[in-house]
Amino acid sequence: MSITARLWREASLAADSESFLARIGTAILDDVDGDALVVRAIEPEQHHLVTTASVRRGAVGVAHPARPRIELSAAALARVSAWIESGAIEHVSAERLAGVARDVLRGMGDSEQAWWLVPLVASSSALGVLLVAASDELEPRKLAAIAEPLSAVLAAERQRRELSQLREAAEADKAAALARLHMRDIGVAVVGADAGLREVMRQVEQVAPTGAPVLILGETGSGKEVVARSIHERSNRAAGPILRVNCGAIPPELVDSELFGHERGSFTGAATQRRGWFERADGGTLFLDEIGELPLAAQVRLLRVVQDGVFERVGGARPLEVDVRIVAATHRDLGAMVAAGTFREDLWYRINVFVIRLPPLRERQGDIAALAEHFTERAAQRFGAVGLRVTPDDIALLQQYDWPGNVRELAAVIERAAILGEGRRLDVQRALGLRSDGGLASERMRVGTSDRFPTLDEAMAAHIERALERCAGRIDGPRGAAKLLDIHPNTLRSRMQKLGVRLPGRGS
């Protein structure tokens, strides 16, 4: 068998460059008449060159001294990557160690050794460098023949590493989602599926197997993500990923990069290629939360991928295809936004195929007891309060409240009640801001048996006032009321102006 055939055979069997050199490194040295081989792979995200394996003539096995990492500056990484992508083999000696050679050979520790630098590249992407030490002149043709199968090994190794990182990221996303949704596992039944959400779950069962786009409408905190995940679980994409994108949290200038990814060098700071949310969700479901917050320019590009499954990365020229189901959600009136020209009509028609309207918690009185028990159990597990229980009196208080923040607010109230009760009981009265006589601390709002039932605006204003008081009047930032209420700061300011809510200490 020729050395070329052996190289490709070993490349097909090797899990990484270390095992590749272990099996055929000596034969390579004999063929090219070299003294040593060293493989250095690029880790572009960390700006590192990593020695993955090396072999020397006469040595037993492959050496890999702690996989040393050589850190490169952004400029040096760009130089090395450009040289690798050019495919030019370079022969250097100690007398003319400069430029790219100095970057690539850093840390080799043998200033007297002459080296051949062989680029390792696949699909125009820089993978690393093969260093061949030799006392005499070598044949570039033979070095190039080694580079191609070794590049295939490095490309497969990088792909496996990226897939592993994606799996780890997906598991982290899943864990974060479970924590956010107060669930143990994705497959846990939806609380209220047999009561207040019976019609919603019937619609979920109808649409899930079809693959059609779904638009979920509902107030903030009403459980839109739970419904989106229920659709995914019941679809033929359940084995694929489901990724959530909060469209309102992406800065306008980064929307395209986040959704569609970007190529290296497409803009300042784009040091590496990046896969966007659509590529990461390929074969699964992409949940576009608060889609009404997307700027018009991004809506145009979103329309194409929703229609055709085709897009281009920022700075890219090659169309990419994905198979992604879209589930969108918003608390806004998209029909009114279309009429006002702030949401594209053609995109609205594309995502408005099947609409699920999620009722607010105040219309699901029968679910409050089950939800309270569910969140109490979660709080008990989180705080280690084994005997924590929700009582009938607690349920009665919770059912009197109007819940402008919906299920998310109920979860926060139960957690706050557990803290105020020091883990021994739920102090629902204080958690709701009730006076000792059972009235609400805010005079804006009287519910239940009071003489006047509050309007929705009054309930919302009271809730915003409590959030502002809790955040000491701060609106923006990680400790601001907007973060606590899970809405955009500008949206909160607009609602405050509309409802006549002023910052604490600023009068009426």
PDB file of C-alpha atoms in Angstrom, residues 182-393:
ATOM      1  CA  HIS A 182     -39.999  26.076  37.718  1.00  0.00           C
ATOM      2  CA  MET A 183     -40.018  22.572  36.222  1.00  0.00           C
ATOM      3  CA  ARG A 184     -38.003  19.445  37.025  1.00  0.00           C
ATOM      4  CA  ASP A 185     -38.041  18.176  33.478  1.00  0.00           C
ATOM      5  CA  ILE A 186     -39.280  19.271  30.063  1.00  0.00           C
ATOM      6  CA  GLY A 187     -41.856  16.502  30.063  1.00  0.00           C
ATOM      7  CA  VAL A 188     -43.627  17.668  33.250  1.00  0.00           C
ATOM      8  CA  ALA A 189     -47.372  18.219  32.714  1.00  0.00           C
ATOM      9  CA  VAL A 190     -48.546  21.822  32.330  1.00  0.00           C
ATOM     10  CA  VAL A 191     -50.281  23.015  35.507  1.00  0.00           C
ATOM     11  CA  GLY A 192     -53.862  23.896  34.588  1.00  0.00           C
ATOM     12  CA  ALA A 193     -53.973  21.712  31.479  1.00  0.00           C
ATOM     13  CA  ASP A 194     -57.229  20.170  32.683  1.00  0.00           C
ATOM     14  CA  ALA A 195     -58.761  23.424  33.919  1.00  0.00           C
ATOM     15  CA  GLY A 196     -57.986  27.006  32.883  1.00  0.00           C
ATOM     16  CA  LEU A 197     -55.687  25.925  30.039  1.00  0.00           C
ATOM     17  CA  ARG A 198     -57.875  23.104  28.740  1.00  0.00           C
ATOM     18  CA  GLU A 199     -58.698  24.924  25.479  1.00  0.00           C
ATOM     19  CA  VAL A 200     -55.084  26.041  25.044  1.00  0.00           C
ATOM     20  CA  MET A 201     -53.799  22.483  25.412  1.00  0.00           C
ATOM     21  CA  ARG A 202     -56.445  21.225  22.979  1.00  0.00           C
ATOM     22  CA  GLN A 203     -55.063  23.684  20.429  1.00  0.00           C
ATOM     23  CA  VAL A 204     -51.510  22.580  21.247  1.00  0.00           C
ATOM     24  CA  GLU A 205     -52.462  18.971  20.506  1.00  0.00           C
ATOM     25  CA  GLN A 206     -54.055  20.077  17.215  1.00  0.00           C
ATOM     26  CA  VAL A 207     -51.157  22.105  15.842  1.00  0.00           C
ATOM     27  CA  ALA A 208     -48.083  20.352  17.286  1.00  0.00           C
ATOM     28  CA  PRO A 209     -47.870  17.506  14.706  1.00  0.00           C
ATOM     29  CA  THR A 210     -48.446  19.789  11.694  1.00  0.00           C
ATOM     30  CA  GLY A 211     -45.181  21.729  11.680  1.00  0.00           C
ATOM     31  CA  ALA A 212     -47.072  24.976  10.946  1.00  0.00           C
ATOM     32  CA  PRO A 213     -45.847  28.284  12.414  1.00  0.00           C
ATOM     33  CA  VAL A 214     -47.599  29.186  15.666  1.00  0.00           C
ATOM     34  CA  LEU A 215     -48.216  32.612  17.199  1.00  0.00           C
ATOM     35  CA  ILE A 216     -48.835  32.672  20.953  1.00  0.00           C
ATOM     36  CA  LEU A 217     -50.545  35.794  22.291  1.00  0.00           C
ATOM     37  CA  GLY A 218     -50.686  36.603  25.969  1.00  0.00           C
ATOM     38  CA  GLU A 219     -49.726  39.062  28.660  1.00  0.00           C
ATOM     39  CA  THR A 220     -46.222  39.164  30.089  1.00  0.00           C
ATOM     40  CA  GLY A 221     -45.683  36.322  32.540  1.00  0.00           C
ATOM     41  CA  SER A 222     -48.689  34.269  31.445  1.00  0.00           C
ATOM     42  CA  GLY A 223     -46.646  31.202  30.442  1.00  0.00           C
ATOM     43  CA  LYS A 224     -46.041  31.578  26.707  1.00  0.00           C
ATOM     44  CA  GLU A 225     -42.718  29.724  26.869  1.00  0.00           C
ATOM     45  CA  VAL A 226     -44.348  26.755  28.634  1.00  0.00           C
ATOM     46  CA  VAL A 227     -46.863  26.491  25.781  1.00  0.00           C
ATOM     47  CA  ALA A 228     -44.115  26.821  23.134  1.00  0.00           C
ATOM     48  CA  ARG A 229     -42.174  23.962  24.719  1.00  0.00           C
ATOM     49  CA  SER A 230     -45.335  21.878  24.920  1.00  0.00           C
ATOM     50  CA  ILE A 231     -45.785  22.328  21.150  1.00  0.00           C
ATOM     51  CA  HIS A 232     -42.200  21.211  20.563  1.00  0.00           C
ATOM     52  CA  GLU A 233     -42.525  18.155  22.840  1.00  0.00           C
ATOM     53  CA  ARG A 234     -45.597  16.951  20.953  1.00  0.00           C
ATOM     54  CA  SER A 235     -44.146  17.521  17.482  1.00  0.00           C
ATOM     55  CA  ASN A 236     -42.037  15.238  15.297  1.00  0.00           C
ATOM     56  CA  ARG A 237     -39.109  17.552  16.148  1.00  0.00           C
ATOM     57  CA  ALA A 238     -39.095  16.632  19.825  1.00  0.00           C
ATOM     58  CA  ALA A 239     -35.677  14.956  19.490  1.00  0.00           C
ATOM     59  CA  GLY A 240     -34.222  18.186  18.055  1.00  0.00           C
ATOM     60  CA  PRO A 241     -33.341  21.392  19.881  1.00  0.00           C
ATOM     61  CA  ILE A 242     -35.762  24.052  21.038  1.00  0.00           C
ATOM     62  CA  LEU A 243     -34.079  27.414  21.483  1.00  0.00           C
ATOM     63  CA  ARG A 244     -35.603  30.595  22.913  1.00  0.00           C
ATOM     64  CA  VAL A 245     -34.637  34.014  21.606  1.00  0.00           C
ATOM     65  CA  ASN A 246     -35.819  37.095  23.485  1.00  0.00           C
ATOM     66  CA  CYS A 247     -36.171  39.471  20.534  1.00  0.00           C
ATOM     67  CA  GLY A 248     -36.636  42.470  22.819  1.00  0.00           C
ATOM     68  CA  ALA A 249     -33.296  41.902  24.546  1.00  0.00           C
ATOM     69  CA  ILE A 250     -31.102  41.979  21.404  1.00  0.00           C
ATOM     70  CA  PRO A 251     -29.521  45.373  20.558  1.00  0.00           C
ATOM     71  CA  PRO A 252     -30.779  46.466  17.092  1.00  0.00           C
ATOM     72  CA  GLU A 253     -27.263  46.529  15.634  1.00  0.00           C
ATOM     73  CA  LEU A 254     -26.687  42.871  16.638  1.00  0.00           C
ATOM     74  CA  VAL A 255     -30.024  41.349  15.577  1.00  0.00           C
ATOM     75  CA  ASP A 256     -28.734  39.982  12.250  1.00  0.00           C
ATOM     76  CA  SER A 257     -25.594  38.513  13.832  1.00  0.00           C
ATOM     77  CA  GLU A 258     -27.589  36.872  16.639  1.00  0.00           C
ATOM     78  CA  LEU A 259     -30.274  35.384  14.384  1.00  0.00           C
ATOM     79  CA  PHE A 260     -28.227  34.473  11.318  1.00  0.00           C
ATOM     80  CA  GLY A 261     -24.599  34.388  12.527  1.00  0.00           C
ATOM     81  CA  HIS A 262     -21.599  36.113  10.973  1.00  0.00           C
ATOM     82  CA  GLU A 263     -18.395  35.355   9.109  1.00  0.00           C
ATOM     83  CA  ARG A 264     -14.974  36.132  10.517  1.00  0.00           C
ATOM     84  CA  GLY A 265     -13.982  39.725   9.808  1.00  0.00           C
ATOM     85  CA  SER A 266     -17.501  40.806   8.752  1.00  0.00           C
ATOM     86  CA  PHE A 267     -17.409  43.646  11.294  1.00  0.00           C
ATOM     87  CA  THR A 268     -15.166  44.993  14.036  1.00  0.00           C
ATOM     88  CA  GLY A 269     -14.853  42.397  16.768  1.00  0.00           C
ATOM     89  CA  ALA A 270     -15.905  39.453  14.574  1.00  0.00           C
ATOM     90  CA  ALA A 271     -12.691  37.506  15.168  1.00  0.00           C
ATOM     91  CA  THR A 272     -14.266  34.154  14.347  1.00  0.00           C
ATOM     92  CA  GLN A 273     -17.164  32.681  12.425  1.00  0.00           C
ATOM     93  CA  ARG A 274     -20.348  32.440  14.520  1.00  0.00           C
ATOM     94  CA  ARG A 275     -23.436  30.277  14.011  1.00  0.00           C
ATOM     95  CA  GLY A 276     -26.693  32.146  14.615  1.00  0.00           C
ATOM     96  CA  TRP A 277     -29.855  30.976  16.345  1.00  0.00           C
ATOM     97  CA  PHE A 278     -31.369  29.608  13.122  1.00  0.00           C
ATOM     98  CA  GLU A 279     -28.377  27.348  12.435  1.00  0.00           C
ATOM     99  CA  ARG A 280     -28.293  26.169  16.046  1.00  0.00           C
ATOM    100  CA  ALA A 281     -32.008  25.303  15.920  1.00  0.00           C
ATOM    101  CA  ASP A 282     -31.749  23.349  12.645  1.00  0.00           C
ATOM    102  CA  GLY A 283     -33.988  20.294  12.828  1.00  0.00           C
ATOM    103  CA  GLY A 284     -35.854  21.686  15.829  1.00  0.00           C
ATOM    104  CA  THR A 285     -37.935  24.641  16.986  1.00  0.00           C
ATOM    105  CA  LEU A 286     -36.984  28.299  17.345  1.00  0.00           C
ATOM    106  CA  PHE A 287     -39.095  30.188  19.890  1.00  0.00           C
ATOM    107  CA  LEU A 288     -39.058  33.888  18.996  1.00  0.00           C
ATOM    108  CA  ASP A 289     -40.279  35.487  22.199  1.00  0.00           C
ATOM    109  CA  GLU A 290     -41.566  39.082  21.987  1.00  0.00           C
ATOM    110  CA  ILE A 291     -41.299  39.094  18.202  1.00  0.00           C
ATOM    111  CA  GLY A 292     -43.083  42.438  18.146  1.00  0.00           C
ATOM    112  CA  GLU A 293     -39.893  44.070  19.460  1.00  0.00           C
ATOM    113  CA  LEU A 294     -37.877  43.273  16.317  1.00  0.00           C
ATOM    114  CA  PRO A 295     -36.896  46.332  14.240  1.00  0.00           C
ATOM    115  CA  LEU A 296     -38.375  46.593  10.739  1.00  0.00           C
ATOM    116  CA  ALA A 297     -35.043  45.953   9.004  1.00  0.00           C
ATOM    117  CA  ALA A 298     -34.649  42.631  10.828  1.00  0.00           C
ATOM    118  CA  GLN A 299     -38.259  41.711  10.007  1.00  0.00           C
ATOM    119  CA  VAL A 300     -37.430  41.861   6.275  1.00  0.00           C
ATOM    120  CA  ARG A 301     -34.608  39.341   6.613  1.00  0.00           C
ATOM    121  CA  LEU A 302     -36.611  37.187   9.006  1.00  0.00           C
ATOM    122  CA  LEU A 303     -39.405  36.935   6.426  1.00  0.00           C
ATOM    123  CA  ARG A 304     -37.085  35.249   3.902  1.00  0.00           C
ATOM    124  CA  VAL A 305     -35.946  32.510   6.239  1.00  0.00           C
ATOM    125  CA  VAL A 306     -39.492  31.928   7.528  1.00  0.00           C
ATOM    126  CA  GLN A 307     -40.742  31.587   3.942  1.00  0.00           C
ATOM    127  CA  ASP A 308     -37.901  29.694   2.287  1.00  0.00           C
ATOM    128  CA  GLY A 309     -35.641  28.396   5.057  1.00  0.00           C
ATOM    129  CA  VAL A 310     -32.742  30.238   3.376  1.00  0.00           C
ATOM    130  CA  PHE A 311     -30.478  32.949   4.813  1.00  0.00           C
ATOM    131  CA  GLU A 312     -26.925  34.251   4.702  1.00  0.00           C
ATOM    132  CA  ARG A 313     -24.585  34.952   7.585  1.00  0.00           C
ATOM    133  CA  VAL A 314     -23.542  38.565   8.067  1.00  0.00           C
ATOM    134  CA  GLY A 315     -20.591  39.096   5.728  1.00  0.00           C
ATOM    135  CA  GLY A 316     -21.292  35.845   3.897  1.00  0.00           C
ATOM    136  CA  ALA A 317     -22.170  35.311   0.254  1.00  0.00           C
ATOM    137  CA  ARG A 318     -23.235  31.663   0.360  1.00  0.00           C
ATOM    138  CA  PRO A 319     -26.940  30.905   1.005  1.00  0.00           C
ATOM    139  CA  LEU A 320     -27.517  28.477   3.860  1.00  0.00           C
ATOM    140  CA  GLU A 321     -30.582  26.280   4.296  1.00  0.00           C
ATOM    141  CA  VAL A 322     -32.154  25.262   7.597  1.00  0.00           C
ATOM    142  CA  ASP A 323     -35.197  23.266   8.616  1.00  0.00           C
ATOM    143  CA  VAL A 324     -36.617  25.166  11.582  1.00  0.00           C
ATOM    144  CA  ARG A 325     -40.142  25.453  12.933  1.00  0.00           C
ATOM    145  CA  ILE A 326     -41.084  28.934  14.113  1.00  0.00           C
ATOM    146  CA  VAL A 327     -43.111  29.474  17.267  1.00  0.00           C
ATOM    147  CA  ALA A 328     -43.473  33.196  17.965  1.00  0.00           C
ATOM    148  CA  ALA A 329     -44.963  34.977  20.959  1.00  0.00           C
ATOM    149  CA  THR A 330     -45.830  38.517  21.958  1.00  0.00           C
ATOM    150  CA  HIS A 331     -47.869  40.494  24.464  1.00  0.00           C
ATOM    151  CA  ARG A 332     -48.393  43.237  21.882  1.00  0.00           C
ATOM    152  CA  ASP A 333     -51.246  43.768  19.401  1.00  0.00           C
ATOM    153  CA  LEU A 334     -49.518  42.892  16.134  1.00  0.00           C
ATOM    154  CA  GLY A 335     -52.612  43.765  14.096  1.00  0.00           C
ATOM    155  CA  ALA A 336     -52.507  47.307  15.451  1.00  0.00           C
ATOM    156  CA  MET A 337     -48.762  47.449  14.837  1.00  0.00           C
ATOM    157  CA  VAL A 338     -49.328  46.412  11.211  1.00  0.00           C
ATOM    158  CA  ALA A 339     -51.880  49.206  10.828  1.00  0.00           C
ATOM    159  CA  ALA A 340     -49.402  51.659  12.378  1.00  0.00           C
ATOM    160  CA  GLY A 341     -46.594  50.497  10.069  1.00  0.00           C
ATOM    161  CA  THR A 342     -44.338  49.242  12.888  1.00  0.00           C
ATOM    162  CA  PHE A 343     -44.725  45.549  11.993  1.00  0.00           C
ATOM    163  CA  ARG A 344     -44.560  44.141   8.478  1.00  0.00           C
ATOM    164  CA  GLU A 345     -47.863  42.844   7.155  1.00  0.00           C
ATOM    165  CA  ASP A 346     -46.256  40.075   5.072  1.00  0.00           C
ATOM    166  CA  LEU A 347     -44.344  38.748   8.097  1.00  0.00           C
ATOM    167  CA  TRP A 348     -47.516  38.906  10.185  1.00  0.00           C
ATOM    168  CA  TYR A 349     -49.318  36.733   7.627  1.00  0.00           C
ATOM    169  CA  ARG A 350     -46.472  34.200   7.729  1.00  0.00           C
ATOM    170  CA  ILE A 351     -46.414  33.779  11.531  1.00  0.00           C
ATOM    171  CA  ASN A 352     -50.170  34.220  12.004  1.00  0.00           C
ATOM    172  CA  VAL A 353     -50.972  30.770  10.587  1.00  0.00           C
ATOM    173  CA  PHE A 354     -52.235  29.314  13.871  1.00  0.00           C
ATOM    174  CA  VAL A 355     -52.895  31.585  16.840  1.00  0.00           C
ATOM    175  CA  ILE A 356     -53.096  30.461  20.467  1.00  0.00           C
ATOM    176  CA  ARG A 357     -54.397  33.038  22.924  1.00  0.00           C
ATOM    177  CA  LEU A 358     -53.177  32.423  26.451  1.00  0.00           C
ATOM    178  CA  PRO A 359     -55.591  33.652  29.135  1.00  0.00           C
ATOM    179  CA  PRO A 360     -54.185  35.805  31.962  1.00  0.00           C
ATOM    180  CA  LEU A 361     -54.087  34.317  35.443  1.00  0.00           C
ATOM    181  CA  ARG A 362     -56.993  36.490  36.662  1.00  0.00           C
ATOM    182  CA  GLU A 363     -59.179  34.529  34.212  1.00  0.00           C
ATOM    183  CA  ARG A 364     -57.864  31.208  35.578  1.00  0.00           C
ATOM    184  CA  GLN A 365     -59.048  31.396  39.186  1.00  0.00           C
ATOM    185  CA  GLY A 366     -59.453  27.634  39.293  1.00  0.00           C
ATOM    186  CA  ASP A 367     -55.731  27.134  38.560  1.00  0.00           C
ATOM    187  CA  ILE A 368     -54.390  29.327  41.353  1.00  0.00           C
ATOM    188  CA  ALA A 369     -54.516  26.598  44.025  1.00  0.00           C
ATOM    189  CA  ALA A 370     -52.668  24.062  41.831  1.00  0.00           C
ATOM    190  CA  LEU A 371     -50.104  26.653  40.747  1.00  0.00           C
ATOM    191  CA  ALA A 372     -49.557  27.774  44.339  1.00  0.00           C
ATOM    192  CA  GLU A 373     -48.957  24.175  45.432  1.00  0.00           C
ATOM    193  CA  HIS A 374     -46.564  23.664  42.521  1.00  0.00           C
ATOM    194  CA  PHE A 375     -44.525  26.787  43.315  1.00  0.00           C
ATOM    195  CA  THR A 376     -44.572  26.020  47.034  1.00  0.00           C
ATOM    196  CA  GLU A 377     -43.038  22.628  46.327  1.00  0.00           C
ATOM    197  CA  ARG A 378     -40.363  24.305  44.201  1.00  0.00           C
ATOM    198  CA  ALA A 379     -39.642  26.859  46.947  1.00  0.00           C
ATOM    199  CA  ALA A 380     -39.401  24.074  49.553  1.00  0.00           C
ATOM    200  CA  GLN A 381     -36.851  22.235  47.406  1.00  0.00           C
ATOM    201  CA  ARG A 382     -34.862  25.386  46.745  1.00  0.00           C
ATOM    202  CA  PHE A 383     -34.700  26.525  50.390  1.00  0.00           C
ATOM    203  CA  GLY A 384     -34.596  23.071  51.976  1.00  0.00           C
ATOM    204  CA  ALA A 385     -37.886  23.719  53.785  1.00  0.00           C
ATOM    205  CA  VAL A 386     -39.279  20.188  53.984  1.00  0.00           C
ATOM    206  CA  GLY A 387     -42.569  21.012  55.716  1.00  0.00           C
ATOM    207  CA  LEU A 388     -43.524  24.046  53.660  1.00  0.00           C
ATOM    208  CA  ARG A 389     -47.209  23.912  52.678  1.00  0.00           C
ATOM    209  CA  VAL A 390     -49.796  26.231  51.204  1.00  0.00           C
ATOM    210  CA  THR A 391     -52.918  26.534  53.397  1.00  0.00           C
ATOM    211  CA  PRO A 392     -56.581  27.188  52.465  1.00  0.00           C
ATOM    212  CA  ASP A 393     -56.226  30.689  53.945  1.00  0.00           C
TER     213      ASP A 393
END
